[in-house]
């Protein structure tokens, strides 16, 4: 009878775990659990004996005393991805946990990547825990070796203008055109106040395998006097010399807010027969701008997009991994805290050290398999019924024993 009672307790626990799994079938980042049973101590009716010269050995005779709960284990397999389109929804593809700062400053860990903004621009979970990572320096560099802290996206943040200091030209100058042929290529530069200065690169063929290049402002001011370019017979640039074929820096004259020198590089410029394919990648330098939106990279980098076209890191998400995630203790609200058997949190970047990569605009759904859970529910129910039937049978036997003498 008492063995059957232990079976009732164990199967009741299995039903509790199964019902919790079913209840969280649509919970973001939820990981299902399973119950593991083991038998209890057994009563020895007859001990076993070793073989002797005149007889064989005997096995022990034991009666089990019931069942008990050995463990409730967590299934850490990847949940299905659900696309949401929200820029603040993050999903971990692989191992790892988001780090959040809960009430009282406690550091917690979660797989649920549904975040939003609070009044201070912090990325927070639905219960107000703040997502942790590393904020970028003003120049966009991120120190991932430092301590983690709250991550925020400062919408409306202004970035100061920067002046143009470097420009480049690539492409092909046709070798089969006549001497005197010229080509013009436009570009946008910025002075130290962020004012747009439109310039043009002028190329003129002066002879076999020789060209002149000059830079002229849109108002007609010559910013860089014609400078000679020389190509070899194979069409490769030889003058100016150097790995990047840099021209001597020119300093605009006649502009009060534009006094910094600008260096032009011609790496990638060729002279082959064919069409003119000159191209001028955007020079550095930007006007005054404000943060408009952001995107999340697979490595957790939050890239800010500014109104002036600048794209610069705002911060980077931190992920934590554990030697034994099954040792984590559930802290509620889909979060975990470090347990005695989980090991320490190994904090680092996504995609490194065994941590998964990140996917923005999607959420990891629960990994609960309903078909498996309902099957387990039937097994638990039948196990409970069978143990209750054992108690009923034991009661009938006791009743017959009492009725032996009437």
Short mmCIF file of N, CA and C in Angstrom, two decimals, residues 204-383:
data_model
loop_
_atom_site.label_atom_id
_atom_site.label_comp_id
_atom_site.label_asym_id
_atom_site.label_seq_id
_atom_site.Cartn_x
_atom_site.Cartn_y
_atom_site.Cartn_z
N UNK A 204 42.09 64.56 -67.53
CA UNK A 204 42.37 64.95 -68.92
C UNK A 204 43.55 64.14 -69.43
N UNK A 205 43.38 63.50 -70.61
CA UNK A 205 44.47 62.73 -71.19
C UNK A 205 45.46 63.69 -71.84
N UNK A 206 46.74 63.53 -71.44
CA UNK A 206 47.78 64.44 -71.93
C UNK A 206 48.76 63.75 -72.86
N UNK A 207 48.70 62.45 -72.98
CA UNK A 207 49.61 61.72 -73.85
C UNK A 207 49.40 60.23 -73.71
N UNK A 208 50.28 59.46 -74.37
CA UNK A 208 50.18 58.01 -74.24
C UNK A 208 50.48 57.60 -72.81
N UNK A 209 49.49 57.00 -72.19
CA UNK A 209 49.63 56.48 -70.81
C UNK A 209 49.82 57.57 -69.77
N UNK A 210 49.46 58.81 -70.06
CA UNK A 210 49.58 59.90 -69.08
C UNK A 210 48.27 60.68 -69.03
N UNK A 211 47.91 61.08 -67.82
CA UNK A 211 46.70 61.86 -67.57
C UNK A 211 47.01 62.92 -66.52
N UNK A 212 46.18 63.95 -66.48
CA UNK A 212 46.20 64.94 -65.41
C UNK A 212 44.90 64.83 -64.61
N UNK A 213 44.99 64.97 -63.28
CA UNK A 213 43.81 64.99 -62.43
C UNK A 213 43.83 66.27 -61.61
N UNK A 214 42.70 66.91 -61.49
CA UNK A 214 42.56 68.13 -60.68
C UNK A 214 41.24 68.07 -59.93
N UNK A 215 41.13 68.89 -58.88
CA UNK A 215 39.92 68.97 -58.08
C UNK A 215 39.42 70.40 -58.12
N UNK A 216 38.15 70.57 -58.51
CA UNK A 216 37.57 71.91 -58.67
C UNK A 216 36.28 71.98 -57.87
N UNK A 217 36.12 73.08 -57.11
CA UNK A 217 34.88 73.32 -56.36
C UNK A 217 33.75 73.67 -57.32
N UNK A 218 32.52 73.46 -56.86
CA UNK A 218 31.36 73.77 -57.70
C UNK A 218 31.28 75.25 -58.04
N UNK A 219 31.90 76.11 -57.21
CA UNK A 219 31.89 77.55 -57.50
C UNK A 219 33.01 77.96 -58.44
N UNK A 220 33.78 76.99 -58.91
CA UNK A 220 34.84 77.28 -59.87
C UNK A 220 36.23 77.38 -59.27
N UNK A 221 36.34 77.39 -57.96
CA UNK A 221 37.65 77.49 -57.31
C UNK A 221 38.43 76.20 -57.50
N UNK A 222 39.68 76.34 -57.92
CA UNK A 222 40.55 75.18 -58.09
C UNK A 222 41.10 74.79 -56.73
N UNK A 223 40.74 73.60 -56.26
CA UNK A 223 41.20 73.14 -54.95
C UNK A 223 42.53 72.40 -55.04
N UNK A 224 42.74 71.67 -56.14
CA UNK A 224 44.00 70.97 -56.37
C UNK A 224 44.40 71.16 -57.82
N UNK A 225 45.59 71.71 -58.04
CA UNK A 225 46.07 71.95 -59.39
C UNK A 225 46.28 70.63 -60.13
N UNK A 226 46.26 70.66 -61.45
CA UNK A 226 46.46 69.41 -62.20
C UNK A 226 47.74 68.68 -61.78
N UNK A 227 47.59 67.39 -61.54
CA UNK A 227 48.69 66.53 -61.12
C UNK A 227 48.80 65.38 -62.10
N UNK A 228 50.04 65.07 -62.51
CA UNK A 228 50.25 64.07 -63.53
C UNK A 228 50.10 62.64 -63.01
N UNK A 229 49.47 61.79 -63.83
CA UNK A 229 49.35 60.36 -63.56
C UNK A 229 50.01 59.61 -64.71
N UNK A 230 50.75 58.55 -64.37
CA UNK A 230 51.45 57.77 -65.38
C UNK A 230 51.06 56.31 -65.22
N UNK A 231 50.74 55.65 -66.34
CA UNK A 231 50.42 54.23 -66.37
C UNK A 231 51.48 53.50 -67.18
N UNK A 232 51.72 52.25 -66.84
CA UNK A 232 52.68 51.47 -67.62
C UNK A 232 51.97 50.86 -68.84
N UNK A 233 52.74 50.12 -69.63
CA UNK A 233 52.19 49.55 -70.85
C UNK A 233 51.08 48.55 -70.59
N UNK A 234 51.06 47.98 -69.36
CA UNK A 234 50.02 47.00 -69.01
C UNK A 234 48.76 47.66 -68.47
N UNK A 235 48.77 49.00 -68.34
CA UNK A 235 47.59 49.71 -67.87
C UNK A 235 47.54 49.91 -66.38
N UNK A 236 48.63 49.62 -65.67
CA UNK A 236 48.65 49.79 -64.22
C UNK A 236 49.26 51.12 -63.85
N UNK A 237 48.74 51.74 -62.79
CA UNK A 237 49.21 53.05 -62.35
C UNK A 237 50.59 52.92 -61.71
N UNK A 238 51.51 53.78 -62.13
CA UNK A 238 52.87 53.77 -61.56
C UNK A 238 53.21 55.08 -60.85
N UNK A 239 52.61 56.18 -61.27
CA UNK A 239 52.87 57.48 -60.64
C UNK A 239 51.53 58.14 -60.36
N UNK A 240 51.26 58.55 -59.11
CA UNK A 240 52.19 58.64 -57.98
C UNK A 240 52.53 57.26 -57.40
N UNK A 241 53.67 57.18 -56.75
CA UNK A 241 54.14 55.92 -56.19
C UNK A 241 53.53 55.69 -54.81
N UNK A 242 53.68 54.47 -54.32
CA UNK A 242 53.17 54.12 -53.00
C UNK A 242 52.11 53.05 -53.07
N UNK A 243 51.87 52.38 -51.94
CA UNK A 243 50.90 51.27 -51.95
C UNK A 243 49.49 51.71 -52.27
N UNK A 244 49.10 52.92 -51.84
CA UNK A 244 47.74 53.41 -52.10
C UNK A 244 47.72 54.48 -53.18
N UNK A 245 48.89 54.79 -53.78
CA UNK A 245 48.99 55.81 -54.82
C UNK A 245 48.36 57.13 -54.34
N UNK A 246 48.87 57.62 -53.20
CA UNK A 246 48.34 58.85 -52.62
C UNK A 246 48.87 60.07 -53.36
N UNK A 247 47.96 61.03 -53.60
CA UNK A 247 48.37 62.32 -54.11
C UNK A 247 48.74 63.23 -52.95
N UNK A 248 49.53 64.23 -53.23
CA UNK A 248 49.91 65.18 -52.17
C UNK A 248 48.65 65.83 -51.62
N UNK A 249 48.49 65.90 -50.28
CA UNK A 249 47.28 66.50 -49.71
C UNK A 249 47.09 67.93 -50.19
N UNK A 250 45.85 68.30 -50.47
CA UNK A 250 45.55 69.68 -50.84
C UNK A 250 44.72 70.31 -49.74
N UNK A 251 44.97 71.61 -49.51
CA UNK A 251 44.24 72.36 -48.49
C UNK A 251 43.40 73.43 -49.19
N UNK A 252 42.07 73.37 -49.05
CA UNK A 252 41.23 74.38 -49.71
C UNK A 252 41.60 75.78 -49.27
N UNK A 253 41.62 76.68 -50.19
CA UNK A 253 41.97 78.07 -49.92
C UNK A 253 40.76 78.94 -50.22
N UNK A 254 40.50 79.89 -49.32
CA UNK A 254 39.40 80.82 -49.53
C UNK A 254 38.12 80.43 -48.82
N UNK A 255 38.17 79.40 -47.98
CA UNK A 255 36.98 78.96 -47.24
C UNK A 255 37.32 79.01 -45.74
N UNK A 256 36.63 79.86 -45.01
CA UNK A 256 36.95 80.07 -43.60
C UNK A 256 36.77 78.82 -42.76
N UNK A 257 35.74 78.01 -43.05
CA UNK A 257 35.47 76.83 -42.23
C UNK A 257 36.00 75.54 -42.86
N UNK A 258 36.81 75.67 -43.90
CA UNK A 258 37.37 74.48 -44.55
C UNK A 258 38.87 74.69 -44.74
N UNK A 259 39.61 74.32 -43.72
CA UNK A 259 41.05 74.56 -43.74
C UNK A 259 41.85 73.28 -43.54
N UNK A 260 41.18 72.15 -43.38
CA UNK A 260 41.91 70.91 -43.15
C UNK A 260 42.35 70.29 -44.47
N UNK A 261 43.54 69.68 -44.51
CA UNK A 261 44.00 69.06 -45.76
C UNK A 261 43.21 67.80 -46.09
N UNK A 262 43.10 67.50 -47.37
CA UNK A 262 42.39 66.33 -47.86
C UNK A 262 43.36 65.49 -48.69
N UNK A 263 43.44 64.21 -48.36
CA UNK A 263 44.33 63.29 -49.06
C UNK A 263 43.52 62.40 -49.99
N UNK A 264 43.95 62.32 -51.24
CA UNK A 264 43.26 61.48 -52.22
C UNK A 264 44.11 60.27 -52.54
N UNK A 265 43.47 59.09 -52.60
CA UNK A 265 44.15 57.85 -52.97
C UNK A 265 43.55 57.33 -54.27
N UNK A 266 44.42 56.76 -55.10
CA UNK A 266 43.99 56.28 -56.42
C UNK A 266 44.18 54.78 -56.57
N UNK A 267 44.25 54.05 -55.45
CA UNK A 267 44.38 52.59 -55.52
C UNK A 267 43.17 52.01 -56.25
N UNK A 268 43.42 51.18 -57.24
CA UNK A 268 42.32 50.60 -58.01
C UNK A 268 42.04 51.33 -59.29
N UNK A 269 42.81 52.42 -59.58
CA UNK A 269 42.64 53.14 -60.83
C UNK A 269 43.49 52.48 -61.92
N UNK A 270 42.90 52.19 -63.08
CA UNK A 270 43.60 51.52 -64.18
C UNK A 270 43.36 52.26 -65.49
N UNK A 271 44.16 51.86 -66.50
CA UNK A 271 43.98 52.39 -67.85
C UNK A 271 44.01 51.22 -68.83
N UNK A 272 42.82 50.71 -69.13
CA UNK A 272 42.66 49.63 -70.08
C UNK A 272 41.77 50.10 -71.22
N UNK A 273 41.82 49.38 -72.31
CA UNK A 273 40.90 49.68 -73.39
C UNK A 273 39.48 49.32 -72.99
N UNK A 274 38.54 50.15 -73.39
CA UNK A 274 37.15 49.88 -73.02
C UNK A 274 36.46 51.13 -72.53
N UNK A 275 35.44 50.93 -71.74
CA UNK A 275 34.59 52.04 -71.31
C UNK A 275 35.19 52.74 -70.09
N UNK A 276 34.72 53.95 -69.87
CA UNK A 276 35.07 54.72 -68.67
C UNK A 276 34.23 54.21 -67.51
N UNK A 277 34.88 53.71 -66.47
CA UNK A 277 34.16 53.19 -65.29
C UNK A 277 34.59 53.91 -64.02
N UNK A 278 34.96 55.16 -64.13
CA UNK A 278 35.40 55.90 -62.95
C UNK A 278 34.30 55.95 -61.90
N UNK A 279 34.70 55.78 -60.64
CA UNK A 279 33.76 55.85 -59.52
C UNK A 279 34.48 56.47 -58.33
N UNK A 280 33.74 57.21 -57.56
CA UNK A 280 34.30 57.87 -56.38
C UNK A 280 33.52 57.43 -55.15
N UNK A 281 34.03 56.46 -54.38
CA UNK A 281 33.37 56.10 -53.12
C UNK A 281 33.21 57.34 -52.24
N UNK A 282 32.16 57.33 -51.43
CA UNK A 282 31.87 58.51 -50.61
C UNK A 282 33.05 58.87 -49.72
N UNK A 283 33.54 60.11 -49.82
CA UNK A 283 34.62 60.52 -48.93
C UNK A 283 34.16 60.50 -47.47
N UNK A 284 35.13 60.52 -46.55
CA UNK A 284 34.75 60.59 -45.15
C UNK A 284 34.23 62.00 -44.85
N UNK A 285 33.73 62.17 -43.65
CA UNK A 285 33.13 63.46 -43.28
C UNK A 285 31.62 63.40 -43.33
N UNK A 286 31.00 64.07 -42.36
CA UNK A 286 29.54 64.06 -42.26
C UNK A 286 29.05 65.41 -41.76
N UNK A 287 27.80 65.69 -42.06
CA UNK A 287 27.15 66.88 -41.52
C UNK A 287 26.56 66.56 -40.15
N UNK A 288 25.97 67.54 -39.51
CA UNK A 288 25.29 67.33 -38.24
C UNK A 288 24.14 66.34 -38.45
N UNK A 289 24.02 65.35 -37.54
CA UNK A 289 22.97 64.35 -37.72
C UNK A 289 22.40 63.89 -36.40
N UNK A 290 21.26 63.20 -36.47
CA UNK A 290 20.61 62.65 -35.28
C UNK A 290 20.28 61.19 -35.54
N UNK A 291 20.19 60.42 -34.45
CA UNK A 291 19.90 58.99 -34.57
C UNK A 291 18.46 58.78 -35.03
N UNK A 292 18.30 57.98 -36.08
CA UNK A 292 16.98 57.72 -36.66
C UNK A 292 16.48 56.31 -36.38
N UNK A 293 17.35 55.31 -36.47
CA UNK A 293 16.96 53.93 -36.28
C UNK A 293 18.21 53.12 -35.94
N UNK A 294 18.01 51.83 -35.75
CA UNK A 294 19.15 50.96 -35.46
C UNK A 294 18.87 49.57 -36.00
N UNK A 295 19.94 48.82 -36.18
CA UNK A 295 19.85 47.43 -36.62
C UNK A 295 20.74 46.58 -35.71
N UNK A 296 20.44 45.29 -35.65
CA UNK A 296 21.22 44.37 -34.82
C UNK A 296 21.96 43.38 -35.70
N UNK A 297 23.27 43.27 -35.50
CA UNK A 297 24.07 42.32 -36.23
C UNK A 297 24.07 40.96 -35.55
N UNK A 298 24.54 39.92 -36.28
CA UNK A 298 24.59 38.58 -35.73
C UNK A 298 25.52 38.47 -34.53
N UNK A 299 26.49 39.39 -34.42
CA UNK A 299 27.40 39.36 -33.29
C UNK A 299 26.92 40.22 -32.13
N UNK A 300 25.69 40.73 -32.23
CA UNK A 300 25.12 41.51 -31.14
C UNK A 300 25.40 42.99 -31.22
N UNK A 301 26.05 43.46 -32.27
CA UNK A 301 26.34 44.88 -32.41
C UNK A 301 25.07 45.64 -32.76
N UNK A 302 24.77 46.67 -31.99
CA UNK A 302 23.64 47.55 -32.28
C UNK A 302 24.18 48.70 -33.11
N UNK A 303 23.82 48.71 -34.39
CA UNK A 303 24.34 49.70 -35.32
C UNK A 303 23.34 50.83 -35.48
N UNK A 304 23.76 52.04 -35.11
CA UNK A 304 22.89 53.20 -35.23
C UNK A 304 22.92 53.78 -36.64
N UNK A 305 21.77 54.19 -37.13
CA UNK A 305 21.65 54.82 -38.44
C UNK A 305 21.24 56.27 -38.21
N UNK A 306 22.10 57.20 -38.63
CA UNK A 306 21.88 58.62 -38.37
C UNK A 306 21.34 59.32 -39.61
N UNK A 307 20.74 60.47 -39.40
CA UNK A 307 20.08 61.19 -40.48
C UNK A 307 21.06 61.69 -41.54
N UNK A 308 22.35 61.82 -41.18
CA UNK A 308 23.35 62.29 -42.14
C UNK A 308 24.00 61.16 -42.92
N UNK A 309 23.49 59.92 -42.76
CA UNK A 309 24.04 58.78 -43.47
C UNK A 309 25.09 58.01 -42.70
N UNK A 310 25.50 58.52 -41.54
CA UNK A 310 26.51 57.83 -40.73
C UNK A 310 25.92 56.57 -40.11
N UNK A 311 26.67 55.50 -40.17
CA UNK A 311 26.32 54.24 -39.51
C UNK A 311 27.44 53.94 -38.52
N UNK A 312 27.07 53.91 -37.24
CA UNK A 312 28.08 53.78 -36.19
C UNK A 312 27.55 52.92 -35.06
N UNK A 313 28.38 52.00 -34.51
CA UNK A 313 27.91 51.16 -33.40
C UNK A 313 27.49 51.99 -32.19
N UNK A 314 26.37 51.61 -31.60
CA UNK A 314 25.89 52.23 -30.37
C UNK A 314 26.23 51.39 -29.15
N UNK A 315 26.40 50.11 -29.34
CA UNK A 315 26.69 49.20 -28.24
C UNK A 315 26.69 47.77 -28.76
N UNK A 316 26.86 46.84 -27.84
CA UNK A 316 26.89 45.43 -28.22
C UNK A 316 26.31 44.59 -27.09
N UNK A 317 25.42 43.67 -27.46
CA UNK A 317 24.79 42.79 -26.48
C UNK A 317 25.81 41.80 -25.94
N UNK A 318 25.67 41.48 -24.66
CA UNK A 318 26.49 40.45 -24.03
C UNK A 318 25.67 39.19 -23.86
N UNK A 319 26.28 38.04 -24.11
CA UNK A 319 25.66 36.76 -23.88
C UNK A 319 26.46 35.99 -22.84
N UNK A 320 25.78 35.13 -22.11
CA UNK A 320 26.42 34.31 -21.08
C UNK A 320 26.20 32.84 -21.41
N UNK A 321 27.20 32.03 -21.14
CA UNK A 321 27.08 30.59 -21.30
C UNK A 321 27.51 29.92 -20.01
N UNK A 322 27.07 28.67 -19.82
CA UNK A 322 27.36 27.93 -18.59
C UNK A 322 27.80 26.52 -18.96
N UNK A 323 28.70 25.97 -18.12
CA UNK A 323 29.11 24.58 -18.33
C UNK A 323 27.94 23.63 -18.16
N UNK A 324 27.04 23.94 -17.23
CA UNK A 324 25.89 23.09 -16.96
C UNK A 324 24.65 23.96 -16.82
N UNK A 325 24.00 24.32 -17.93
CA UNK A 325 22.80 25.15 -17.82
C UNK A 325 21.68 24.47 -17.05
N UNK A 326 21.71 23.12 -16.98
CA UNK A 326 20.69 22.43 -16.21
C UNK A 326 20.76 22.73 -14.73
N UNK A 327 21.90 23.27 -14.26
CA UNK A 327 22.04 23.62 -12.85
C UNK A 327 21.52 24.99 -12.50
N UNK A 328 21.02 25.75 -13.49
CA UNK A 328 20.46 27.08 -13.21
C UNK A 328 19.16 26.96 -12.44
N UNK A 329 18.91 27.93 -11.60
CA UNK A 329 17.67 27.96 -10.80
C UNK A 329 16.69 28.93 -11.45
N UNK A 330 15.45 28.48 -11.63
CA UNK A 330 14.43 29.34 -12.22
C UNK A 330 14.06 30.45 -11.24
N UNK A 331 14.04 31.70 -11.77
CA UNK A 331 13.77 32.86 -10.93
C UNK A 331 12.44 33.51 -11.28
N UNK A 332 11.63 32.88 -12.13
CA UNK A 332 10.35 33.46 -12.53
C UNK A 332 10.53 34.45 -13.66
N UNK A 333 9.44 34.79 -14.32
CA UNK A 333 9.43 35.73 -15.44
C UNK A 333 10.38 35.27 -16.55
N UNK A 334 10.46 33.95 -16.75
CA UNK A 334 11.30 33.36 -17.80
C UNK A 334 12.78 33.65 -17.60
N UNK A 335 13.21 33.85 -16.37
CA UNK A 335 14.62 34.12 -16.09
C UNK A 335 15.19 33.03 -15.20
N UNK A 336 16.52 32.98 -15.18
CA UNK A 336 17.25 32.03 -14.36
C UNK A 336 18.31 32.79 -13.56
N UNK A 337 18.70 32.20 -12.44
CA UNK A 337 19.83 32.71 -11.70
C UNK A 337 20.86 31.60 -11.53
N UNK A 338 22.09 31.98 -11.24
CA UNK A 338 23.17 31.01 -11.11
C UNK A 338 22.86 30.06 -9.95
N UNK A 339 23.03 28.75 -10.21
CA UNK A 339 22.81 27.74 -9.19
C UNK A 339 24.12 27.16 -8.70
N UNK A 340 24.03 26.31 -7.68
CA UNK A 340 25.23 25.72 -7.10
C UNK A 340 25.95 24.80 -8.09
N UNK A 341 25.21 24.23 -9.05
CA UNK A 341 25.81 23.26 -9.95
C UNK A 341 25.83 23.73 -11.40
N UNK A 342 25.60 25.03 -11.62
CA UNK A 342 25.57 25.54 -13.00
C UNK A 342 26.94 25.97 -13.48
N UNK A 343 27.84 26.26 -12.56
CA UNK A 343 29.11 26.87 -12.95
C UNK A 343 28.95 28.37 -13.06
N UNK A 344 30.06 29.06 -13.23
CA UNK A 344 30.02 30.52 -13.33
C UNK A 344 29.57 30.94 -14.72
N UNK A 345 29.06 32.15 -14.82
CA UNK A 345 28.64 32.69 -16.12
C UNK A 345 29.86 33.11 -16.91
N UNK A 346 30.00 32.59 -18.11
CA UNK A 346 31.09 32.98 -19.02
C UNK A 346 30.53 33.99 -20.00
N UNK A 347 30.83 35.26 -19.75
CA UNK A 347 30.25 36.37 -20.50
C UNK A 347 31.14 36.72 -21.68
N UNK A 348 30.54 36.91 -22.84
CA UNK A 348 31.31 37.26 -24.03
C UNK A 348 30.40 37.66 -25.17
N UNK A 349 30.97 37.66 -26.35
CA UNK A 349 30.25 38.09 -27.55
C UNK A 349 29.49 36.94 -28.18
N UNK A 350 28.43 37.25 -28.88
CA UNK A 350 27.68 36.24 -29.62
C UNK A 350 28.55 35.67 -30.72
N UNK A 351 28.41 34.36 -30.95
CA UNK A 351 29.17 33.72 -32.00
C UNK A 351 30.57 33.32 -31.59
N UNK A 352 30.94 33.54 -30.32
CA UNK A 352 32.27 33.18 -29.84
C UNK A 352 32.15 32.34 -28.58
N UNK A 353 33.13 31.48 -28.35
CA UNK A 353 33.16 30.69 -27.13
C UNK A 353 31.98 29.76 -26.97
N UNK A 354 31.44 29.25 -28.07
CA UNK A 354 30.31 28.35 -27.99
C UNK A 354 28.97 29.03 -27.85
N UNK A 355 28.95 30.36 -27.82
CA UNK A 355 27.68 31.08 -27.74
C UNK A 355 27.08 31.24 -29.13
N UNK A 356 25.75 31.23 -29.20
CA UNK A 356 25.07 31.32 -30.48
C UNK A 356 25.10 32.71 -31.07
N UNK A 357 24.57 32.82 -32.28
CA UNK A 357 24.48 34.12 -32.95
C UNK A 357 23.09 34.70 -32.70
N UNK A 358 22.94 35.98 -33.00
CA UNK A 358 21.70 36.68 -32.74
C UNK A 358 20.95 36.97 -34.04
N UNK A 359 19.65 36.99 -33.92
CA UNK A 359 18.78 37.27 -35.06
C UNK A 359 17.76 38.31 -34.61
N UNK A 360 17.76 39.45 -35.26
CA UNK A 360 16.82 40.52 -34.89
C UNK A 360 15.51 40.35 -35.63
N UNK A 361 14.44 40.84 -35.02
CA UNK A 361 13.12 40.76 -35.64
C UNK A 361 12.48 39.40 -35.53
N UNK A 362 12.96 38.56 -34.61
CA UNK A 362 12.41 37.22 -34.42
C UNK A 362 12.51 36.84 -32.96
N UNK A 363 11.68 35.90 -32.54
CA UNK A 363 11.68 35.40 -31.16
C UNK A 363 11.79 33.88 -31.17
N UNK A 364 12.44 33.35 -30.14
CA UNK A 364 12.49 31.91 -29.97
C UNK A 364 11.25 31.48 -29.19
N UNK A 365 10.46 30.61 -29.78
CA UNK A 365 9.25 30.16 -29.13
C UNK A 365 9.54 28.99 -28.19
N UNK A 366 8.53 28.56 -27.47
CA UNK A 366 8.67 27.43 -26.54
C UNK A 366 9.05 26.17 -27.32
N UNK A 367 9.89 25.33 -26.69
CA UNK A 367 10.27 24.07 -27.34
C UNK A 367 9.40 22.91 -26.89
N UNK A 368 8.24 23.21 -26.30
CA UNK A 368 7.32 22.16 -25.85
C UNK A 368 6.67 21.49 -27.05
N UNK A 369 6.73 20.17 -27.08
CA UNK A 369 6.09 19.36 -28.12
C UNK A 369 4.75 18.86 -27.57
N UNK A 370 3.64 19.42 -28.09
CA UNK A 370 2.33 19.09 -27.53
C UNK A 370 2.00 17.60 -27.67
N UNK A 371 2.36 16.99 -28.78
CA UNK A 371 2.07 15.57 -28.94
C UNK A 371 2.79 14.74 -27.89
N UNK A 372 4.02 15.10 -27.61
CA UNK A 372 4.77 14.38 -26.58
C UNK A 372 4.19 14.63 -25.20
N UNK A 373 3.76 15.87 -24.96
CA UNK A 373 3.22 16.21 -23.63
C UNK A 373 1.90 15.49 -23.39
N UNK A 374 1.03 15.43 -24.39
CA UNK A 374 -0.24 14.74 -24.19
C UNK A 374 -0.03 13.24 -24.02
N UNK A 375 0.96 12.71 -24.72
CA UNK A 375 1.28 11.30 -24.49
C UNK A 375 1.77 11.09 -23.07
N UNK A 376 2.63 11.98 -22.60
CA UNK A 376 3.10 11.89 -21.21
C UNK A 376 1.98 12.07 -20.22
N UNK A 377 1.00 12.93 -20.58
CA UNK A 377 -0.15 13.12 -19.68
C UNK A 377 -0.95 11.84 -19.55
N UNK A 378 -1.14 11.12 -20.66
CA UNK A 378 -1.86 9.84 -20.61
C UNK A 378 -1.09 8.83 -19.76
N UNK A 379 0.23 8.78 -19.96
CA UNK A 379 1.05 7.84 -19.18
C UNK A 379 0.96 8.16 -17.69
N UNK A 380 1.03 9.46 -17.34
CA UNK A 380 0.96 9.84 -15.93
C UNK A 380 -0.41 9.50 -15.35
N UNK A 381 -1.47 9.76 -16.12
CA UNK A 381 -2.82 9.47 -15.65
C UNK A 381 -3.01 7.97 -15.42
N UNK A 382 -2.56 7.15 -16.38
CA UNK A 382 -2.71 5.71 -16.23
C UNK A 382 -1.85 5.20 -15.08
N UNK A 383 -0.65 5.75 -14.92
CA UNK A 383 0.19 5.35 -13.80
C UNK A 383 -0.46 5.69 -12.47
#
